[in-house]
PDB file of C-alpha atoms in Angstrom:
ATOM      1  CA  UNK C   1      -5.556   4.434   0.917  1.00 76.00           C
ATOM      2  CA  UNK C   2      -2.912   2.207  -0.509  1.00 84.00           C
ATOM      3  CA  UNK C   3       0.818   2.382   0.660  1.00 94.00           C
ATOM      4  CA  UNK C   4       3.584   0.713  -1.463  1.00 96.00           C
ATOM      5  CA  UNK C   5       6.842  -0.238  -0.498  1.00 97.00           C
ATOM      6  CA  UNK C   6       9.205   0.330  -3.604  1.00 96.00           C
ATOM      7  CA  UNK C   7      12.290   1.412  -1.762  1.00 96.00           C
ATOM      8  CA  UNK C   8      14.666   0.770   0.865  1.00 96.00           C
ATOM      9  CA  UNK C   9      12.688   4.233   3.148  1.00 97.00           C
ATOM     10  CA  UNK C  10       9.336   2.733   2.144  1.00 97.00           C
ATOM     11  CA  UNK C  11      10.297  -0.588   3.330  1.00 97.00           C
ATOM     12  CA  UNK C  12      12.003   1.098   6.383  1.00 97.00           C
ATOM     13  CA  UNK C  13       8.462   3.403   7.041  1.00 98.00           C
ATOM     14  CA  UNK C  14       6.600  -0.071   6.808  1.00 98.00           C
ATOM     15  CA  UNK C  15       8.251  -1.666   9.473  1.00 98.00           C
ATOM     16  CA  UNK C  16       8.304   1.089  11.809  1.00 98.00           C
ATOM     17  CA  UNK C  17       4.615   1.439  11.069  1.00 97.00           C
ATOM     18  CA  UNK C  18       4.208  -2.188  11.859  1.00 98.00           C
ATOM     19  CA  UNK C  19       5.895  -2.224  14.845  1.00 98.00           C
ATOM     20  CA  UNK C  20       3.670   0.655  16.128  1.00 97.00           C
ATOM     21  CA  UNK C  21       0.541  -1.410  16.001  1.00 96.00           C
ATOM     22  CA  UNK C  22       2.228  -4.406  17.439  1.00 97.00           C
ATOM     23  CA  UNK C  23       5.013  -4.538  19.323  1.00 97.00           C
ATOM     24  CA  UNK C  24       5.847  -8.016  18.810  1.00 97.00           C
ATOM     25  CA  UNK C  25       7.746  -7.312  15.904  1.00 98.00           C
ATOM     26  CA  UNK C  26      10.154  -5.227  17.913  1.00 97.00           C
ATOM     27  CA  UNK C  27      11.102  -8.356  19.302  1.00 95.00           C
ATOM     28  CA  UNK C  28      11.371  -9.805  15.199  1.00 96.00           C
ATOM     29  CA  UNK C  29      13.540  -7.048  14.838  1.00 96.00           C
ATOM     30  CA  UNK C  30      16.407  -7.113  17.518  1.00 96.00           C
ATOM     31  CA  UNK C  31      16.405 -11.290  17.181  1.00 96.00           C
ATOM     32  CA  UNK C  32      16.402 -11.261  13.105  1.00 96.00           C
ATOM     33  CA  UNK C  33      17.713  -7.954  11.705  1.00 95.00           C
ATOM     34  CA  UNK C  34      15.785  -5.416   9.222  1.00 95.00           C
ATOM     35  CA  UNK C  35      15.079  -7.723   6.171  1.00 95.00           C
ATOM     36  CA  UNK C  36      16.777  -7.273   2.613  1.00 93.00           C
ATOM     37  CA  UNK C  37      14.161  -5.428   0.228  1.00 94.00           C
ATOM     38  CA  UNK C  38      12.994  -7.683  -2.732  1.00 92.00           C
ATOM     39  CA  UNK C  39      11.547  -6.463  -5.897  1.00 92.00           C
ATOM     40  CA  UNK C  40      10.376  -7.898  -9.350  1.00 91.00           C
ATOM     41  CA  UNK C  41       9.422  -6.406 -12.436  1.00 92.00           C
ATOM     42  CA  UNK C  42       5.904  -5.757 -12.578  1.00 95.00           C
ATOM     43  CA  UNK C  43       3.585  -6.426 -16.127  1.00 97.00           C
ATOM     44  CA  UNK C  44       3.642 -10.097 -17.976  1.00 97.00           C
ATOM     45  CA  UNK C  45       7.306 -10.661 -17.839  1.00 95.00           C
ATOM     46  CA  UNK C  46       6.905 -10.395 -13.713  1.00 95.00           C
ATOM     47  CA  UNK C  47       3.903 -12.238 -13.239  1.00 97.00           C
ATOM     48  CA  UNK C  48       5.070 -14.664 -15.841  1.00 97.00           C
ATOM     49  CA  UNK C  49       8.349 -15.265 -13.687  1.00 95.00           C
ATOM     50  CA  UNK C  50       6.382 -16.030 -10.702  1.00 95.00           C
ATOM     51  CA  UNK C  51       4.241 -18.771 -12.460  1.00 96.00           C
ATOM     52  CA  UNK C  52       7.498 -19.717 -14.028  1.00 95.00           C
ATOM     53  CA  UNK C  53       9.870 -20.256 -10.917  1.00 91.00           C
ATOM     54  CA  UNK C  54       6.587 -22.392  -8.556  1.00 90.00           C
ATOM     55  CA  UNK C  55       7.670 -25.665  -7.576  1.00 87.00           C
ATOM     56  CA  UNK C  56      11.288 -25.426  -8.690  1.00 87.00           C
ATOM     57  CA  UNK C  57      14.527 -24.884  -7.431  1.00 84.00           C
ATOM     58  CA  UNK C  58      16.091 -21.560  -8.155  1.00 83.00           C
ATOM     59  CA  UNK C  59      18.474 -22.572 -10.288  1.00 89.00           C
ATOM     60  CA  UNK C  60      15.730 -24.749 -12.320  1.00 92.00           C
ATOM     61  CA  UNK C  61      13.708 -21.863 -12.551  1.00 91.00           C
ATOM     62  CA  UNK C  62      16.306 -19.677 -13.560  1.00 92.00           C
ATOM     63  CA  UNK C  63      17.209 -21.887 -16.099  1.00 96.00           C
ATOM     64  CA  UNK C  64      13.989 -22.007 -17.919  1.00 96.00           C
ATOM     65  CA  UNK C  65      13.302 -18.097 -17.760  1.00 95.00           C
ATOM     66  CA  UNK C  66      16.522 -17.703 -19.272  1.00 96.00           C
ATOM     67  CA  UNK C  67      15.719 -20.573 -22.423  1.00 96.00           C
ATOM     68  CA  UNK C  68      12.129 -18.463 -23.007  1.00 96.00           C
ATOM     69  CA  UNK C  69      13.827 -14.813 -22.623  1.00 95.00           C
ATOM     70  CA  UNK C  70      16.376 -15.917 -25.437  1.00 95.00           C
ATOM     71  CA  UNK C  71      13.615 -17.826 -27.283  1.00 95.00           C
ATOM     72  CA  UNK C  72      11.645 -15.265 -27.336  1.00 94.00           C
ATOM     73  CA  UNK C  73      12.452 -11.109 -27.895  1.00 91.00           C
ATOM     74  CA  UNK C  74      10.384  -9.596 -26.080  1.00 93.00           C
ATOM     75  CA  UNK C  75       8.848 -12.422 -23.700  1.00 94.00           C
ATOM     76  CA  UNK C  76       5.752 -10.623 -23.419  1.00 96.00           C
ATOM     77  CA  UNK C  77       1.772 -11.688 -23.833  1.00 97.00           C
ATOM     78  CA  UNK C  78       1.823 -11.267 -27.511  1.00 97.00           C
ATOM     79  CA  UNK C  79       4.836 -13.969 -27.629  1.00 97.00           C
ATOM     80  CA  UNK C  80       2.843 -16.047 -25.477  1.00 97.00           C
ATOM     81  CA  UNK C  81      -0.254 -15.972 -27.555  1.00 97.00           C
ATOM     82  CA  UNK C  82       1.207 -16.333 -30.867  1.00 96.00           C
ATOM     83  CA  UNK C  83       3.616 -19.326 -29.421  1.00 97.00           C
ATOM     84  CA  UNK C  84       3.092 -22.974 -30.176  1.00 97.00           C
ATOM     85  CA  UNK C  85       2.777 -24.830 -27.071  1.00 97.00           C
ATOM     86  CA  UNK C  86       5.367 -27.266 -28.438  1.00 97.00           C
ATOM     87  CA  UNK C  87       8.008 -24.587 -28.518  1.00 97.00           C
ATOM     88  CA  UNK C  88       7.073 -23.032 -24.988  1.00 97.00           C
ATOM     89  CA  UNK C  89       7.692 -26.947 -24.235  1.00 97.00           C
ATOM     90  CA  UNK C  90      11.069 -27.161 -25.243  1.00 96.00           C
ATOM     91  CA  UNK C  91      11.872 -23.658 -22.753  1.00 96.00           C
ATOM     92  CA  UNK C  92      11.157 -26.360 -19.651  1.00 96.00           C
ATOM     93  CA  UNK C  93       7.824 -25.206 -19.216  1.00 97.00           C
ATOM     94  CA  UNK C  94       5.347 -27.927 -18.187  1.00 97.00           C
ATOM     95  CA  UNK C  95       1.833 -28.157 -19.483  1.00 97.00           C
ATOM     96  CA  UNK C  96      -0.280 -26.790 -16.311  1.00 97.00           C
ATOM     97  CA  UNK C  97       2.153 -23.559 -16.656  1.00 97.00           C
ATOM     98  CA  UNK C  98       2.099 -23.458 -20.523  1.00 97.00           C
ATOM     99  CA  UNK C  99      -2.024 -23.082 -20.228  1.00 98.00           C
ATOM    100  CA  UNK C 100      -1.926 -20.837 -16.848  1.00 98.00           C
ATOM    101  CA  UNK C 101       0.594 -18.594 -19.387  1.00 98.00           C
ATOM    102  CA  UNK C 102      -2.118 -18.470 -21.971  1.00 98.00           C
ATOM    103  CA  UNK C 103      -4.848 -17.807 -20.095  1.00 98.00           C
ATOM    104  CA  UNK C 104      -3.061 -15.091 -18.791  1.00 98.00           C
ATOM    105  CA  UNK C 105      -2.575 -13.718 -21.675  1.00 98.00           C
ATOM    106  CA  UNK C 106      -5.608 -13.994 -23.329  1.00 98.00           C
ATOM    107  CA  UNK C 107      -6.838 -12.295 -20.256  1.00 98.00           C
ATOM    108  CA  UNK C 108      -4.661  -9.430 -21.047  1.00 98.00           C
ATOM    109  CA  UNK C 109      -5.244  -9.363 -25.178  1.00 97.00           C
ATOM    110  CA  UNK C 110      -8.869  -8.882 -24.229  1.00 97.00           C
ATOM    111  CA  UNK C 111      -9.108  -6.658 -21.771  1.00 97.00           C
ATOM    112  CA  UNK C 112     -10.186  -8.824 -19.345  1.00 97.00           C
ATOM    113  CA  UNK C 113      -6.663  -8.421 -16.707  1.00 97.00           C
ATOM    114  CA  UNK C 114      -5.503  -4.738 -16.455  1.00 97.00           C
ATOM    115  CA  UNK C 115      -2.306  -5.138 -15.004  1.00 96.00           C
ATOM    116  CA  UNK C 116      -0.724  -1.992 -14.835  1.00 94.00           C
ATOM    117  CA  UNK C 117      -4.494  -0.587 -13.217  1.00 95.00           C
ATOM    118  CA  UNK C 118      -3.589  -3.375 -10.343  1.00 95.00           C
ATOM    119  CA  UNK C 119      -1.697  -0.575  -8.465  1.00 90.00           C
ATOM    120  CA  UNK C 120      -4.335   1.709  -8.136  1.00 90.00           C
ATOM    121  CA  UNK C 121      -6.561  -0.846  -5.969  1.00 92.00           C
ATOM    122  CA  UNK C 122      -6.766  -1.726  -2.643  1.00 90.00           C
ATOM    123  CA  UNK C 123      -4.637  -5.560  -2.396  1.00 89.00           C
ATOM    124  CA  UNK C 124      -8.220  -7.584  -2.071  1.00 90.00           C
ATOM    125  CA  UNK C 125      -9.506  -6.063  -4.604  1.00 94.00           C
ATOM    126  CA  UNK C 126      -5.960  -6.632  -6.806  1.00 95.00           C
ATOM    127  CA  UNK C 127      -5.934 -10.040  -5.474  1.00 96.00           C
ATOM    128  CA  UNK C 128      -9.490 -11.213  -6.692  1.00 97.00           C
ATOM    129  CA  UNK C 129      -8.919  -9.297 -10.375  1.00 97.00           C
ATOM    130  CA  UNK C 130      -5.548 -11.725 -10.717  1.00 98.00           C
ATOM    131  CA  UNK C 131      -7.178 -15.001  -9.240  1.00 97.00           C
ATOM    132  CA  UNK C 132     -10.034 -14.255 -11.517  1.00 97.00           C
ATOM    133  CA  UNK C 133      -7.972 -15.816 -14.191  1.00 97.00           C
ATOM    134  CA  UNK C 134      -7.436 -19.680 -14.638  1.00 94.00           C
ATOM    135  CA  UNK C 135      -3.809 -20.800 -13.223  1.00 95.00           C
ATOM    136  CA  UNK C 136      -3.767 -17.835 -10.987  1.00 97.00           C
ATOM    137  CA  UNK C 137      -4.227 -19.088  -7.389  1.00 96.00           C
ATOM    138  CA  UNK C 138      -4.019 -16.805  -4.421  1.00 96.00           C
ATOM    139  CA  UNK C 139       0.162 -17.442  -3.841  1.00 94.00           C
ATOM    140  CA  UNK C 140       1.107 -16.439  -6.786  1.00 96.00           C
ATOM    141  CA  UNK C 141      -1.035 -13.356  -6.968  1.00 97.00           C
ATOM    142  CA  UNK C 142      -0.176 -12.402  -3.506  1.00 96.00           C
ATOM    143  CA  UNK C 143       3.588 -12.715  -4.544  1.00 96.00           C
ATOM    144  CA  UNK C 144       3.414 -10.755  -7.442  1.00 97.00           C
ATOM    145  CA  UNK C 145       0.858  -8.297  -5.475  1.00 97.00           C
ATOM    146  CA  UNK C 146       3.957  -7.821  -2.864  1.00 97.00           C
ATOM    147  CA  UNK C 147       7.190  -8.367  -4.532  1.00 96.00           C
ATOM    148  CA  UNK C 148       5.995  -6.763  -8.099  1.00 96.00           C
ATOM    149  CA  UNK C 149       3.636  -4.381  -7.052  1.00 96.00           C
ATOM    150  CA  UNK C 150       5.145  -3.315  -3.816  1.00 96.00           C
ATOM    151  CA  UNK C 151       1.856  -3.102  -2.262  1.00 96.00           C
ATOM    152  CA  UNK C 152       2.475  -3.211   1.221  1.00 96.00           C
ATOM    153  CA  UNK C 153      -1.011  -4.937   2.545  1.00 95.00           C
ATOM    154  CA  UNK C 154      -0.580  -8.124   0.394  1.00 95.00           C
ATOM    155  CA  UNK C 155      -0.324 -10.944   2.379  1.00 96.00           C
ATOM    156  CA  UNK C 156       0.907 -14.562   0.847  1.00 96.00           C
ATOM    157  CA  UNK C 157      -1.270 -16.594   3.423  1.00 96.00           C
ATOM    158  CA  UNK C 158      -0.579 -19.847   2.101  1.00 94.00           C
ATOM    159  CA  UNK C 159       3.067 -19.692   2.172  1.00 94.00           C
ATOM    160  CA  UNK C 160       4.489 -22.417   4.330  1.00 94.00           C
ATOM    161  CA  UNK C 161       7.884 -20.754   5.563  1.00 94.00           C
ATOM    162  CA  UNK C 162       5.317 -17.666   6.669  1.00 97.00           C
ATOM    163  CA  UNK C 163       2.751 -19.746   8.517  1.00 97.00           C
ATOM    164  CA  UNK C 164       5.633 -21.066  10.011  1.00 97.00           C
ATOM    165  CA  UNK C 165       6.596 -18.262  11.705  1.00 97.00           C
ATOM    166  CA  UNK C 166       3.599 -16.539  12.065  1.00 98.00           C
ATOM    167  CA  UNK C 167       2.775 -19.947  14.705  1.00 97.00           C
ATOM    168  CA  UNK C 168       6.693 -18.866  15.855  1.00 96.00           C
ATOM    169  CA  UNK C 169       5.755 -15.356  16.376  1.00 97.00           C
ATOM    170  CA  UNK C 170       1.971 -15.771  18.100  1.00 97.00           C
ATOM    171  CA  UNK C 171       3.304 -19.123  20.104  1.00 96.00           C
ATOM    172  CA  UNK C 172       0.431 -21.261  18.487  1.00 97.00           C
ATOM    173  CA  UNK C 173       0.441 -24.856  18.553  1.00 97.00           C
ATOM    174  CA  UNK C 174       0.106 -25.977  15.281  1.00 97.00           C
ATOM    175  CA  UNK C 175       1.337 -23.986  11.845  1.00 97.00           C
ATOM    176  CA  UNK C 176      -1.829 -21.896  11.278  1.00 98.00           C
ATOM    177  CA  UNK C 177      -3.869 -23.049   7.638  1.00 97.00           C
ATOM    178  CA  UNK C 178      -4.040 -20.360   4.620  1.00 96.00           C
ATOM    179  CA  UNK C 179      -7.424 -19.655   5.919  1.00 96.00           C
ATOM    180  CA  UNK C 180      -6.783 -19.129   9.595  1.00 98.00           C
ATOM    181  CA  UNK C 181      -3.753 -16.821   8.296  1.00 98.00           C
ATOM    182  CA  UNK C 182      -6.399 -14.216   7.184  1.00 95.00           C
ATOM    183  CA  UNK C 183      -7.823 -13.385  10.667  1.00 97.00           C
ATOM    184  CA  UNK C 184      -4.274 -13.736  12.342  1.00 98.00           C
ATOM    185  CA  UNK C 185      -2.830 -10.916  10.631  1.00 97.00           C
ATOM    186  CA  UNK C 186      -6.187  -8.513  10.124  1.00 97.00           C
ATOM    187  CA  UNK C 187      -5.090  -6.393  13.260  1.00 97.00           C
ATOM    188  CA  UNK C 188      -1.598  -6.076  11.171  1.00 97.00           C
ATOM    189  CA  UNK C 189      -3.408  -3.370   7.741  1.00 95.00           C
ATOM    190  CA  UNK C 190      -2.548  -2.334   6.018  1.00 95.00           C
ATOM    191  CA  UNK C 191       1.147  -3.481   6.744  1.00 97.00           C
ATOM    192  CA  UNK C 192       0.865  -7.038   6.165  1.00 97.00           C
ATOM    193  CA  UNK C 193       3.036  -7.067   2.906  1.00 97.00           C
ATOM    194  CA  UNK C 194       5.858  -5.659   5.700  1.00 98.00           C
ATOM    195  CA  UNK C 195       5.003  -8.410   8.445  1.00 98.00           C
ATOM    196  CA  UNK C 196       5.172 -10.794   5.741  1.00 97.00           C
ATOM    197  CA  UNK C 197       9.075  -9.570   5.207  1.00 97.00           C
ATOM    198  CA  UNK C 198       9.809  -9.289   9.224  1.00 97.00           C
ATOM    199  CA  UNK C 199       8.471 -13.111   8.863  1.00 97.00           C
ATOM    200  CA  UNK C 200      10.295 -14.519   6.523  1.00 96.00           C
ATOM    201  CA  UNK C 201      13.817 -13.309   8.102  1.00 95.00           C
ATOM    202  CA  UNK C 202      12.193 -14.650  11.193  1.00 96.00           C
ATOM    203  CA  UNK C 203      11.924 -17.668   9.817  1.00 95.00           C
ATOM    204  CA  UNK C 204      15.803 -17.458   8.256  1.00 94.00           C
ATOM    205  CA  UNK C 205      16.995 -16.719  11.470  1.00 94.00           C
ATOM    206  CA  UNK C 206      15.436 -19.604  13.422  1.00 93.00           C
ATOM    207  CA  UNK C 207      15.565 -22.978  10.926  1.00 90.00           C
ATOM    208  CA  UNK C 208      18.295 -21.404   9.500  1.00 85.00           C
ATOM    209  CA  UNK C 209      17.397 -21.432   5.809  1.00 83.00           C
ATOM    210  CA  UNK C 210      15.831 -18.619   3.357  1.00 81.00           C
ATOM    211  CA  UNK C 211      11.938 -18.418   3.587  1.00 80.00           C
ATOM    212  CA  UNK C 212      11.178 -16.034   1.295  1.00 82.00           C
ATOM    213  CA  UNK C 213       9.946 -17.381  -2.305  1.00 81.00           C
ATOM    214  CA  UNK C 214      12.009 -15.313  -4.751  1.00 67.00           C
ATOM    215  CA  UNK C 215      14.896 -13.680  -4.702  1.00 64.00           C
ATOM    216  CA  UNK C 216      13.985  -9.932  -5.686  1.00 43.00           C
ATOM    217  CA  UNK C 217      16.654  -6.752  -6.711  1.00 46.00           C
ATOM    218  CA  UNK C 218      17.123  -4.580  -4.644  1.00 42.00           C
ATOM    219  CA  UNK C 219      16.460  -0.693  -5.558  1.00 38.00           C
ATOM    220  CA  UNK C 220      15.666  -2.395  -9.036  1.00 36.00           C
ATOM    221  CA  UNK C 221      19.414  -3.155  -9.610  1.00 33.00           C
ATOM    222  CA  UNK C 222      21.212  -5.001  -7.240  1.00 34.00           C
ATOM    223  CA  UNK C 223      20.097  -8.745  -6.151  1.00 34.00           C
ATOM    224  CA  UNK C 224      19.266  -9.393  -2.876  1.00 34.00           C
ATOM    225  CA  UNK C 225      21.421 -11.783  -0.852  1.00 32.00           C
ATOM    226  CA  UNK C 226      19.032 -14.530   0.897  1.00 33.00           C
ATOM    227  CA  UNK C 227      21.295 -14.724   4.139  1.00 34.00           C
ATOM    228  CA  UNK C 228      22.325 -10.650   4.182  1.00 38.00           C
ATOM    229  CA  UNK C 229      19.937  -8.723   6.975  1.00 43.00           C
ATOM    230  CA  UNK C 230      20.454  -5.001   6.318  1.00 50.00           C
ATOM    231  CA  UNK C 231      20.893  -2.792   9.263  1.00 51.00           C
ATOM    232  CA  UNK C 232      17.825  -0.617  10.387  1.00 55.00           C
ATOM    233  CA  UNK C 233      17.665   3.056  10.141  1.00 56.00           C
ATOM    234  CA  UNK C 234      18.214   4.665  13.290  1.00 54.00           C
ATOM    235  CA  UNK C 235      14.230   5.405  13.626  1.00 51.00           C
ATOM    236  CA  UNK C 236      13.314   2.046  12.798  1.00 57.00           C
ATOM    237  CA  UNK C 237      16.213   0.853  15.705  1.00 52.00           C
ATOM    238  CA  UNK C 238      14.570   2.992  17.976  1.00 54.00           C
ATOM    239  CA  UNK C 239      11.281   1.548  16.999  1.00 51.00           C
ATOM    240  CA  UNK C 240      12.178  -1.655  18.623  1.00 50.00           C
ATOM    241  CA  UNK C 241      13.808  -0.458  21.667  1.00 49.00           C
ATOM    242  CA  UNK C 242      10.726   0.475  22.271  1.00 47.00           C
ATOM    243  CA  UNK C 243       9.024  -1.781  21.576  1.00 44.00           C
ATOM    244  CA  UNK C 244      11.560  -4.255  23.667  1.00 42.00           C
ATOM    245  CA  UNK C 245      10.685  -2.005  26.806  1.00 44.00           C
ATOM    246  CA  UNK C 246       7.171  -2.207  26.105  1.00 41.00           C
ATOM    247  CA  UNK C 247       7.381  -5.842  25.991  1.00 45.00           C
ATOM    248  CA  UNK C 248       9.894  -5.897  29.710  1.00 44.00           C
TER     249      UNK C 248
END
């Protein structure tokens, strides 16, 4: 079964679940605050952002979504496939994104990537349909898997700020690989999409800078502040004094 984290109780349920199977992020909790909820739209417009926003700043990014959402009404796959790659160009785009944004959706005009059926299935199973397209590498489906989706077992392995503080969290001595993240956080399903959260306002609260990759809305409406830790719900607070006296 599948759990989804669309809202500010969902998120609130996933943490509280989280911290029940391990305490540890009790600890996350008192030192770094309940994190802010951050959502995307889902379909080609979301995923699009994502591919979109990699390897630029956020106001780069922003900058270049806004030049193909006024170049094109509605930015969707049909735009994509019936644009010249010379115009999608002149939006900011370079070339490796212009041909991941085709392929995507050619995927989609065929049949091949079923992105509204991606909620329906279990996050590996998700993840492999969206990486089976060219451009598509496991970040970016894991981030639109989480963030879009909601799905609440996605887990963005090769994320630097979270394998960061996933070696802050577990007292490794060395940041853990993409690979060595998978077996680090099995014990954590299907909650990883919530550690993932806990993490990345771990990692805020110790280097002192946003880890998280996008800024998200929260509740679909309002956008998230990267510094702003919302307060737990009373059962999540009790969660983790709990979980504090657990830990002595």
């Amino acid at each position: 079964m599948s759990f989804f984290i669309h809202t500010e109780a969902d998120l609130d349920h996933a943490i509280a679940q989280l911290v029940g199977v391990d305490p540890r992020f009790g600890t996350v909790l008192s030192r770094a605050g309940r994190p802010p909820l951050r959502r995307r739209p889902d379909g080609f417009a979301g995923l699009a952002s994502i591919v979109v926003s990699q390897q630029l700043s956020t106001a780069s990014a922003k900058a270049i979504w806004g030049r193909l959402t006024q170049a094109f009404d509605p930015f969707d796959h049909a735009a994509v496939l019936r644009a010249r790659s010379a115009r999608l160009a002149r939006a900011g785009l370079s070339a490796s994104k212009i041909r991941t944004l085709k392929a995507i959706a050619k995927a989609i005009d065929r049949g091949e990537l079923d992105l509204p059926a991606l909620a329906a299935k279990p996050a590996d199973e998700a993840h492999a349909a969206l990486t089976s397209v060219h451009g598509i590498g496991p970040w970016t489906a894991d981030i639109y898997l989480l963030f879009c989706l909601g799905h609440a077992d996605a887990w963005p392995a090769g994320d630097l700020a979270l394998q960061e503080a996933t070696k802050l969290l577990l007292e490794l001595n060395a940041r853990p690989t993409a690979k060595e993240m998978a077996p680090l956080a099995e014990s954590w399903r299907p909650w990883r999409g919530a550690a993932a959260y806990m993490l990345w306002t771990y990692y805020r609260t110790l280097k002192q800078r946003d880890g998280a990759p996008i800024q998200g809305t929260q509740q679909g409406t309002q956008q998230a502040t990267p510094n702003a830790t919302k307060k737990a719900t009373p059962a999540v607070t009790r969660m983790a004094s709990t979980a504090r006296r657990v830990n002595g």
